[in-house]
XYZ file of C-alpha atoms in Angstrom:
657
model
C 9.389 25.580 -68.864
C 7.507 22.313 -67.788
C 4.603 22.878 -65.842
C 3.619 19.693 -63.599
C -0.092 19.134 -62.694
C -1.170 16.873 -59.993
C -4.469 15.856 -59.163
C -6.069 16.787 -56.199
C -9.852 16.019 -54.010
C -11.740 18.350 -52.681
C -14.757 18.060 -50.439
C -17.357 21.235 -50.770
C -20.345 21.866 -48.605
C -21.677 24.637 -50.985
C -24.989 24.172 -52.469
C -25.308 22.896 -56.125
C -26.035 26.357 -57.865
C -22.812 27.646 -56.262
C -21.137 24.835 -57.144
C -21.897 24.904 -60.707
C -20.286 28.291 -61.079
C -17.131 27.474 -60.267
C -14.884 27.586 -63.213
C -12.459 24.725 -62.473
C -15.146 21.377 -62.474
C -13.855 18.698 -64.398
C -15.824 15.750 -63.174
C -18.899 16.062 -60.828
C -20.021 12.830 -58.745
C -23.151 13.422 -56.586
C -23.991 11.199 -53.939
C -27.818 11.267 -54.723
C -30.415 13.492 -56.522
C -30.506 16.065 -53.651
C -28.654 19.236 -54.764
C -27.656 19.946 -51.082
C -26.284 17.301 -49.780
C -22.434 16.168 -49.860
C -20.839 15.908 -52.809
C -17.425 14.971 -54.124
C -15.462 17.150 -57.025
C -12.188 15.541 -58.546
C -10.428 18.772 -60.280
C -7.603 18.798 -62.969
C -6.739 21.740 -64.671
C -5.754 21.813 -68.261
C -2.098 22.977 -69.344
C -1.882 25.791 -71.786
C -1.049 25.227 -75.540
C 2.664 26.502 -74.891
C 3.144 24.459 -71.960
C 4.604 20.832 -71.951
C 2.772 17.848 -70.490
C 4.645 15.093 -68.958
C 2.360 12.225 -67.097
C 4.338 10.472 -64.406
C 1.415 8.232 -62.737
C -2.067 7.509 -63.477
C -4.780 9.356 -61.448
C -6.593 7.221 -58.630
C -9.909 6.142 -58.965
C -12.258 8.379 -57.416
C -13.480 7.735 -53.597
C -16.754 8.838 -52.390
C -16.600 9.844 -48.971
C -19.325 10.161 -46.085
C -18.972 13.252 -43.808
C -20.966 14.371 -40.957
C -22.794 17.484 -41.741
C -21.627 20.197 -39.838
C -21.351 23.929 -39.777
C -23.067 27.233 -40.216
C -24.475 25.873 -43.874
C -25.790 22.651 -42.817
C -27.757 24.435 -39.409
C -29.268 27.128 -41.997
C -30.313 24.206 -44.265
C -31.502 22.173 -41.341
C -33.695 25.511 -40.071
C -35.075 26.151 -43.525
C -36.389 22.160 -43.429
C -37.891 23.096 -39.748
C -40.035 25.827 -41.395
C -40.472 24.381 -44.747
C -38.641 26.787 -46.153
C -36.892 25.936 -49.613
C -35.703 29.494 -50.187
C -31.667 29.487 -51.644
C -31.421 33.010 -50.731
C -27.725 33.886 -49.676
C -28.491 36.859 -47.710
C -29.761 34.735 -44.953
C -26.019 34.001 -44.263
C -24.526 36.102 -41.545
C -21.736 38.130 -42.610
C -20.467 38.942 -39.303
C -17.236 36.491 -38.212
C -18.370 33.198 -36.944
C -21.753 34.580 -35.631
C -24.723 32.152 -35.757
C -27.474 32.651 -37.956
C -30.198 35.619 -37.029
C -32.990 32.874 -36.876
C -32.914 31.447 -33.546
C -35.215 29.041 -32.628
C -36.391 29.334 -29.034
C -39.144 27.434 -27.063
C -41.656 29.437 -25.928
C -42.882 27.729 -22.527
C -46.120 30.464 -21.484
C -47.061 27.980 -19.273
C -43.715 27.960 -17.395
C -43.332 31.624 -17.606
C -46.870 31.939 -16.106
C -45.737 29.791 -13.180
C -42.555 31.659 -12.164
C -42.676 34.043 -8.950
C -40.724 37.185 -9.622
C -39.840 37.403 -5.955
C -38.112 34.052 -6.271
C -36.196 34.583 -9.284
C -33.034 33.060 -7.921
C -34.800 29.340 -8.118
C -35.924 29.689 -11.700
C -34.433 28.357 -14.818
C -33.226 31.416 -16.526
C -32.554 29.512 -19.948
C -35.949 27.791 -19.689
C -37.340 31.471 -19.466
C -35.290 32.591 -22.596
C -36.597 29.917 -24.531
C -32.931 28.168 -24.470
C -33.570 24.919 -22.557
C -32.042 22.836 -25.128
C -28.738 24.633 -25.690
C -28.022 25.688 -22.176
C -24.387 26.645 -21.438
C -23.595 25.990 -25.081
C -25.993 29.294 -26.236
C -23.515 32.411 -27.072
C -23.554 35.554 -26.275
C -25.202 36.652 -29.347
C -27.779 33.902 -29.027
C -28.922 35.027 -25.726
C -29.112 38.544 -26.765
C -31.428 37.386 -30.246
C -33.371 35.075 -27.629
C -33.947 38.050 -25.408
C -35.273 40.591 -28.185
C -37.470 37.968 -29.473
C -39.026 37.049 -26.157
C -39.110 40.708 -25.042
C -41.080 41.659 -28.142
C -43.461 38.587 -27.705
C -44.043 38.873 -24.112
C -43.823 42.706 -23.355
C -46.531 43.855 -20.874
C -47.477 46.621 -23.451
C -48.028 44.261 -26.452
C -49.802 41.981 -24.133
C -52.196 44.869 -22.897
C -52.968 45.848 -26.470
C -53.558 41.817 -27.183
C -56.364 42.455 -24.343
C -54.403 40.447 -21.625
C -54.424 41.314 -18.231
C -51.330 42.390 -16.873
C -50.369 42.718 -12.806
C -47.886 45.312 -12.070
C -44.532 45.412 -13.210
C -42.829 43.845 -10.420
C -45.031 41.164 -9.786
C -45.401 40.059 -13.473
C -43.774 37.363 -15.045
C -41.949 39.424 -17.524
C -39.510 40.656 -14.645
C -38.344 37.142 -14.310
C -37.182 37.854 -18.457
C -35.495 41.115 -17.299
C -33.578 39.058 -14.572
C -32.763 35.934 -16.453
C -31.067 38.203 -19.445
C -29.153 40.222 -16.486
C -27.651 37.145 -15.329
C -26.821 35.357 -18.407
C -25.697 38.512 -20.046
C -23.182 38.956 -17.687
C -20.281 36.838 -17.710
C -19.567 36.886 -14.283
C -22.881 36.090 -13.027
C -23.683 33.958 -15.817
C -20.734 31.505 -14.746
C -22.107 31.815 -11.388
C -25.487 30.363 -12.637
C -23.652 27.485 -14.668
C -22.105 26.320 -11.544
C -25.433 25.254 -9.741
C -27.181 24.556 -13.251
C -30.157 22.916 -11.998
C -30.251 20.446 -14.891
C -26.838 19.272 -14.278
C -26.765 15.836 -12.625
C -24.532 15.675 -9.879
C -24.717 11.760 -9.236
C -21.803 9.608 -9.781
C -21.841 5.869 -10.456
C -20.983 3.553 -7.896
C -18.040 1.081 -8.367
C -20.034 -1.555 -7.405
C -21.533 -4.681 -9.507
C -19.822 -3.155 -12.862
C -19.164 -5.077 -15.866
C -16.419 -4.614 -18.296
C -18.960 -3.761 -21.021
C -20.769 -1.428 -18.752
C -17.935 0.730 -17.184
C -17.365 2.431 -20.651
C -20.979 3.246 -21.020
C -21.592 4.517 -17.969
C -18.568 6.491 -17.331
C -18.144 8.242 -20.677
C -20.867 10.298 -20.397
C -20.095 11.317 -16.599
C -16.835 12.303 -17.395
C -17.802 14.363 -20.489
C -20.376 16.137 -18.583
C -18.173 16.856 -15.362
C -15.334 18.134 -18.166
C -17.634 21.376 -18.420
C -15.959 22.540 -15.534
C -12.258 22.186 -16.237
C -9.945 25.174 -16.421
C -7.681 23.265 -18.944
C -8.969 22.136 -21.852
C -8.995 20.330 -23.846
C -10.049 17.451 -21.128
C -8.632 14.000 -22.360
C -11.147 11.331 -23.108
C -12.135 8.245 -21.169
C -10.925 5.944 -24.050
C -11.849 2.326 -24.501
C -10.054 -0.771 -23.974
C -7.709 -0.468 -26.683
C -6.413 2.879 -25.343
C -2.633 2.779 -24.268
C -1.436 2.599 -20.484
C 0.228 5.875 -20.845
C -2.897 7.608 -21.931
C -4.961 5.923 -19.293
C -2.314 7.205 -16.975
C -2.839 10.752 -18.212
C -6.238 10.601 -17.891
C -6.839 9.806 -14.434
C -3.428 12.091 -13.673
C -5.470 14.651 -14.724
C -8.380 13.843 -13.140
C -6.638 13.615 -9.958
C -5.493 16.983 -10.098
C -8.578 18.574 -11.727
C -8.532 22.238 -11.462
C -12.215 23.370 -11.539
C -13.516 26.873 -12.059
C -17.460 25.958 -10.462
C -17.820 28.146 -7.829
C -21.382 28.691 -5.681
C -21.621 32.463 -5.194
C -24.907 32.189 -6.665
C -26.147 30.399 -3.788
C -25.096 33.064 -1.333
C -27.845 34.020 1.358
C -27.107 37.393 1.641
C -25.988 39.658 -0.793
C -23.080 41.914 0.183
C -24.669 45.496 -1.132
C -27.532 44.902 0.934
C -25.470 45.648 4.162
C -25.749 48.883 5.824
C -22.291 49.837 6.554
C -18.900 48.389 6.294
C -18.767 46.493 8.961
C -22.005 44.502 7.874
C -20.617 44.166 4.476
C -17.929 42.225 5.453
C -19.718 40.142 7.760
C -21.980 38.762 5.041
C -18.958 38.367 2.762
C -17.382 36.060 5.290
C -20.423 34.372 5.738
C -20.746 33.761 2.206
C -16.941 32.978 1.470
C -17.232 30.168 4.482
C -20.342 28.926 2.550
C -18.587 28.970 -0.910
C -15.727 27.085 0.341
C -17.463 24.305 2.238
C -19.416 23.493 -0.992
C -15.782 24.085 -3.443
C -14.563 20.926 -0.997
C -17.771 19.036 -1.531
C -17.641 19.398 -4.877
C -13.841 18.613 -4.748
C -14.753 15.289 -2.876
C -17.443 14.424 -5.593
C -14.506 14.816 -8.073
C -12.561 12.909 -6.230
C -15.223 9.810 -5.382
C -16.033 9.749 -9.250
C -12.139 9.058 -9.993
C -11.654 6.641 -7.457
C -14.515 5.064 -8.479
C -14.032 4.886 -12.198
C -10.051 3.695 -11.509
C -11.439 1.065 -8.973
C -13.938 -0.362 -11.836
C -11.623 0.362 -14.726
C -10.875 -3.140 -16.470
C -7.929 -1.672 -18.341
C -6.308 -0.805 -14.577
C -6.433 -4.746 -13.756
C -5.468 -5.541 -17.086
C -2.408 -3.198 -16.802
C -1.684 -4.485 -13.269
C -1.823 -8.376 -14.289
C 0.506 -7.496 -17.212
C 2.726 -5.549 -15.007
C 2.618 -8.513 -12.433
C 3.163 -11.210 -14.986
C 6.061 -8.756 -16.568
C 7.618 -8.976 -13.109
C 7.259 -12.901 -12.645
C 9.111 -13.233 -16.098
C 11.713 -11.284 -15.189
C 12.055 -12.680 -11.611
C 11.961 -16.181 -13.240
C 14.209 -15.055 -15.936
C 16.634 -13.803 -13.439
C 16.208 -16.983 -10.970
C 16.930 -19.105 -14.340
C 19.733 -17.467 -14.923
C 21.183 -17.859 -11.282
C 20.489 -21.502 -11.424
C 21.958 -21.730 -14.535
C 25.295 -19.778 -13.603
C 25.213 -22.103 -10.360
C 25.236 -24.989 -12.339
C 27.976 -23.647 -14.670
C 29.966 -22.912 -11.599
C 29.301 -26.289 -10.084
C 30.578 -28.046 -13.531
C 33.492 -25.964 -13.461
C 34.111 -26.905 -9.969
C 33.601 -30.559 -10.596
C 35.881 -30.423 -13.559
C 38.594 -28.660 -11.936
C 38.079 -31.223 -8.901
C 38.436 -34.083 -11.229
C 41.331 -32.649 -12.842
C 42.983 -31.927 -9.692
C 42.386 -34.969 -8.380
C 43.794 -36.693 -11.210
C 46.741 -34.471 -10.993
C 47.390 -35.543 -7.632
C 46.817 -39.191 -8.483
C 49.335 -38.778 -10.998
C 51.855 -36.698 -8.674
C 51.047 -39.711 -5.882
C 52.018 -42.429 -8.329
C 55.112 -40.949 -9.480
C 55.901 -40.078 -5.801
C 55.334 -44.033 -5.185
C 57.287 -44.934 -8.338
C 60.032 -42.528 -7.015
C 60.075 -43.785 -3.665
C 60.144 -47.294 -4.862
C 63.173 -46.202 -7.282
C 65.126 -44.614 -4.551
C 64.243 -47.707 -2.211
C 65.561 -49.830 -4.558
C 68.676 -47.352 -5.143
C 69.182 -47.524 -1.430
C 69.135 -51.373 -1.572
C 71.495 -51.235 -4.239
C 73.713 -49.071 -2.582
C 73.172 -50.714 0.979
C 74.135 -53.897 -0.832
C 77.253 -52.639 -2.336
C 78.409 -50.721 0.754
C 78.229 -53.946 2.744
C 79.978 -55.884 -0.121
C 82.762 -53.126 0.287
C 82.496 -53.433 3.884
C 82.909 -57.041 3.779
C 85.746 -57.125 1.314
C 87.687 -54.233 3.199
C 87.608 -56.158 6.434
C 88.483 -59.222 4.667
C 91.344 -58.036 3.214
C 92.513 -56.330 6.365
C 92.146 -59.280 8.141
C 94.075 -61.137 5.664
C 97.056 -58.565 6.164
C 96.454 -58.535 9.868
C 95.286 -55.368 9.758
C 98.369 -53.681 8.439
C 100.342 -54.086 12.224
C 103.866 -54.066 12.798
C 103.336 -55.377 16.439
C 100.417 -56.584 18.474
C 100.120 -53.378 20.041
C 98.759 -51.498 17.137
C 95.929 -54.481 16.429
C 93.553 -52.975 18.494
C 93.790 -49.134 17.075
C 93.856 -50.598 13.552
C 90.651 -52.791 14.124
C 88.769 -49.914 15.938
C 89.996 -47.472 13.183
C 88.798 -50.207 10.324
C 85.485 -49.678 11.868
C 85.649 -46.345 11.985
C 86.541 -46.542 8.058
C 83.553 -49.005 7.186
C 81.053 -46.834 9.212
C 81.955 -43.088 7.688
C 83.485 -43.898 4.448
C 81.163 -43.657 1.528
C 80.873 -46.168 -1.290
C 82.934 -44.736 -3.682
C 85.602 -44.080 -1.278
C 85.535 -47.671 -0.035
C 85.520 -48.966 -3.554
C 88.761 -46.994 -4.158
C 90.430 -48.179 -1.089
C 89.770 -51.786 -1.708
C 91.325 -51.248 -5.225
C 94.093 -49.818 -4.079
C 94.944 -52.317 -1.067
C 94.152 -55.282 -3.691
C 96.936 -53.847 -6.150
C 99.568 -53.121 -3.687
C 102.057 -55.300 -1.465
C 101.739 -54.911 1.986
C 103.837 -51.937 2.868
C 102.256 -49.689 0.254
C 98.750 -51.056 1.642
C 99.998 -49.939 5.266
C 100.945 -46.696 3.717
C 97.327 -46.792 1.913
C 95.442 -47.457 5.354
C 97.382 -45.364 7.541
C 97.052 -42.212 5.249
C 93.323 -42.880 4.898
C 92.951 -43.355 8.682
C 94.991 -39.802 9.122
C 92.629 -37.816 6.297
C 89.209 -39.390 7.884
C 90.548 -38.072 11.501
C 91.656 -35.093 9.697
C 88.176 -34.284 8.398
C 86.170 -35.304 11.834
C 88.539 -32.836 13.354
C 87.785 -30.178 11.131
C 83.986 -30.808 11.588
C 84.408 -30.532 15.407
C 85.647 -27.234 15.246
C 83.161 -25.701 12.854
C 80.365 -27.220 15.026
C 82.101 -25.778 18.479
C 82.485 -22.467 16.862
C 78.690 -22.605 15.689
C 77.915 -23.735 19.177
C 79.631 -20.824 20.967
C 77.947 -18.032 18.429
C 74.613 -19.432 19.345
C 75.653 -19.584 22.777
C 76.917 -16.056 23.088
C 73.530 -14.573 21.487
C 71.306 -16.498 23.590
C 73.668 -14.765 26.665
C 72.813 -11.566 25.136
C 69.629 -11.734 24.850
C 69.069 -13.352 28.292
C 71.051 -10.318 29.587
C 68.420 -8.157 27.645
C 65.821 -9.780 28.932
C 67.074 -10.144 32.660
C 66.103 -6.810 34.834
C 68.328 -6.092 37.561
C 66.917 -4.467 40.795
C 67.459 -0.828 40.083
C 65.898 -1.303 36.731
C 62.881 -2.801 38.553
C 62.708 0.005 41.072
C 62.615 2.432 38.038
C 59.983 0.509 36.612
C 57.674 0.434 39.809
C 58.422 4.595 40.336
C 57.678 5.377 36.583
C 54.299 3.147 36.685
C 53.647 5.438 39.883
C 54.629 8.592 38.484
C 52.698 7.823 35.184
C 49.249 6.263 36.303
C 46.478 4.930 33.810
C 45.367 7.484 31.570
C 48.595 8.967 30.998
C 48.853 9.839 27.032
C 51.277 7.073 25.246
C 51.754 5.946 29.171
C 54.441 2.768 28.430
C 56.222 5.012 25.671
C 56.882 7.485 28.520
C 57.432 4.664 31.109
C 60.412 3.293 28.668
C 61.952 6.752 28.063
C 61.976 7.380 31.776
C 63.488 3.929 32.480
C 66.259 4.604 29.781
C 66.573 7.753 30.929
C 67.718 7.290 34.027
C 69.213 3.350 34.252
C 72.845 3.191 34.600
C 72.713 -0.799 33.273
C 73.182 0.777 29.645
C 70.073 -1.690 28.590
C 67.527 0.381 26.132
C 64.103 -0.935 26.856
C 61.066 -0.472 24.568
C 57.523 -0.052 25.608
C 56.451 -3.466 24.820
C 59.322 -4.890 27.061
C 57.901 -2.518 29.580
C 54.601 -3.340 29.526
C 55.557 -7.345 29.850
C 57.808 -6.664 32.983
C 54.756 -4.819 34.398
C 52.451 -7.605 34.053
C 55.003 -10.245 35.545
C 55.661 -8.121 38.259
C 51.647 -7.972 38.795
C 51.700 -11.682 39.204
C 54.816 -12.290 40.736
C 54.259 -15.070 43.509
C 55.181 -14.438 46.981
C 59.011 -15.451 47.174
C 59.738 -12.923 44.214
C 57.907 -10.239 46.370
C 59.867 -10.626 49.462
C 63.473 -10.679 47.203
C 61.860 -7.110 45.669
C 61.287 -5.995 48.973
C 64.242 -7.205 50.672
C 66.378 -5.699 47.874
C 64.242 -2.033 48.348
C 64.759 -2.365 51.821
C 68.665 -2.728 51.943
C 68.803 -0.323 49.381
C 67.066 2.366 51.826
C 69.197 1.179 54.592
C 72.529 1.927 52.663
C 71.392 5.268 51.551
C 70.506 6.390 55.131
C 74.099 5.045 55.994
C 72.645 3.630 59.115
C 70.745 0.372 60.185
C 67.311 0.065 61.067
C 67.408 -1.404 64.433
C 64.561 -3.900 64.472
C 62.353 -3.917 67.767
C 62.584 -7.265 69.652
C 59.661 -8.929 70.346
C 58.769 -11.414 73.144
C 58.515 -14.085 70.535
C 61.317 -13.190 68.334
C 63.968 -15.576 66.880
C 67.082 -16.301 68.945
C 70.552 -15.497 67.292
C 71.247 -19.135 67.386
C 68.866 -19.648 64.983
C 70.868 -17.326 62.737
C 73.379 -19.842 61.584
C 72.751 -22.032 58.499
C 69.651 -24.051 58.325
C 71.329 -26.951 57.339
C 73.018 -27.062 60.961
C 69.372 -26.820 62.638
C 67.629 -29.089 60.775
C 65.137 -26.543 59.168
C 63.047 -27.728 56.230
C 63.908 -25.897 53.269
C 60.731 -26.659 51.373
C 58.480 -23.578 49.969
C 55.968 -22.693 52.131
C 52.551 -23.199 50.271
C 49.315 -21.346 50.739
C 47.568 -23.753 52.856
C 50.876 -23.839 55.273
C 50.844 -20.110 55.108
C 47.038 -19.945 55.887
C 47.615 -22.504 58.846
C 50.334 -20.296 60.254
C 48.314 -17.165 60.282
C 45.284 -18.852 61.875
C 47.668 -20.557 64.531
C 49.441 -17.011 65.217
C 45.827 -15.466 66.177
C 44.933 -18.317 68.120
C 47.818 -18.525 70.189
C 49.120 -15.296 71.051
C 52.100 -13.852 72.533
C 51.354 -14.370 76.333
C 50.303 -18.435 75.410
C 52.628 -20.711 77.343
C 54.879 -22.714 74.986
C 53.197 -21.005 71.935
C 55.719 -22.167 69.367
C 55.138 -25.234 70.385
C 51.605 -25.202 69.829
C 52.037 -23.534 66.644
C 54.024 -26.105 65.181
C 51.478 -28.569 66.189
C 48.791 -26.931 64.025
C 51.324 -27.560 61.206
C 52.129 -31.088 59.998
C 55.498 -31.303 58.466
C 57.092 -27.933 59.800
C 58.908 -27.542 62.966
C 58.956 -25.328 65.744
C 62.110 -23.733 64.108
C 60.315 -23.869 60.808
C 57.506 -21.570 62.109
C 60.004 -19.462 63.940
C 61.900 -18.849 60.908
C 59.050 -18.091 58.732
C 57.520 -15.434 61.142
C 60.779 -13.555 61.187
C 60.682 -13.510 57.318
C 57.457 -11.994 57.367
C 58.267 -9.288 60.033
C 61.163 -8.264 57.835
C 59.199 -8.383 54.666
C 56.650 -5.993 56.244
C 58.894 -3.998 57.680
C 60.871 -3.682 54.410
C 57.669 -2.723 52.560
C 56.821 -0.374 54.732
C 59.942 1.146 54.274
C 59.709 1.554 50.659
C 56.409 2.882 50.727
C 57.605 5.431 53.011
C 60.404 6.391 50.786
C 58.075 6.847 47.893
C 56.036 9.081 49.594
C 58.966 11.492 50.372
C 60.205 11.344 47.153
C 56.820 12.470 45.262
C 57.026 15.194 48.181
């Protein structure tokens, strides 16, 4: 078995005699000759004889640490020094767990006690009455009790009478103030109420004006420490210094902006609820007290909020954090802008490189195209020269052979065929034909010449047949399309009827109209919604001539349906039957009537009524370029058109009914 010992350092606050009684001391280092001051002890227990000792590392050098004296032992020592008592009897130590020393130092201010008015006990300082002015809210309950016992033993009326002092009545003597002070501080609720309005507590807050970086922490640290006594949440964060982290500063101000105070102002109630004679009066007193407390509570929270606002506005760290954040944002913004600029520059560089590459490729292609065009031009020139040469050779050869004719009647024909051969044959064909004609006699040459002419004519005839067939097919398709685009009179009447039956607002109106026409049409042509819509727009934009034609056809159809002609009422100004003959025989102007001529005719008809003598002569004089017969013929056409239109409208009304 091996035992490993590791050196340790302890700091003891025991008096020297107690330290000397320890059995584990090996080295003792004292700071000074005072046996009651701090000492540092370095202990290292020794191993037994049967144990094996093994050293792993050397002990570090002894360290003398300076420690602030605290604890009940130091408090006892300080108390002895004040009393000039050098006794070291340990019986003075309290045996109670955590209780204060039995020797409680109180301040006996007899002048203050004698100045008190027992009737005005609310305005007295209870801590000063019990001699605890220096401890105040830090005094424990045990200290308050012991201080009360001591001051009672010293200022009791009986004891003072025995000492020969003139003591007033109990209610008028200041001893009642001592009793009232203990009643207040000895009760937890009443003590909290008195602590809330502690007369020695400074409610003032520093202003945020003219505060420097150095004076900020000096001013506000003490103020926040004093006000932290009111917090329900403990521990309260500290203000810190310039080196405090931003998160800690945020936590500090967040805590104080959400400060939860236990401070209440019931001690300042003007009347006590128990003094009410009945329940209603006690309720009224409680209501008044509650309202006053709430008002003071709001003022207290406003004060705390103003304190925090002043500190926040004056805190140099906040401005530093804001400046750092601003610099950080500016740096981030600049980095982002630089990145955008760099990216744009890179894209621009890539674009320029692409444009340069494209320009070079295009330039290369243009050069190649020009070279190709030049080569093609040269090739064409070569072919053209060769063709010219071969054609000339063929013409010369045929001329020498007298165009391979047997009689003079074939001369013109062969010359024409020779021109056709020269114009239509290719270079290879001409070269082949020239070789055949050069290397043969006249009879064989004639045979080759005629055979070549026959082959060429046969090819031409074949091409003509193909072209004719293609033309016929295209013409047939155009005819079919034209027939489909044409609208017979019956289909147009169905379109007009369907448009009236299905007015605007009908769901899928033009599909419904197309279906109606396809259902009732006898032409067998299928119409779609687009064709119907286009035709409807055309009808809406028809000129007067087409409208007249449609109305005439509708009138004729209506007349056939009734199986009896509509007898027109002859007016005094009706046209005579002699004008019903063809217009060419009577010298009529067949040119269409322009809108201006139509307007002049209507104006003349209004100006010269039927009772006017030589009415049509006067009307003709008002229309330059139109004769009397032209005006009468136009009037007759207008009358028939109006009648036909009225008949169509009446028929449509009957159909709907």
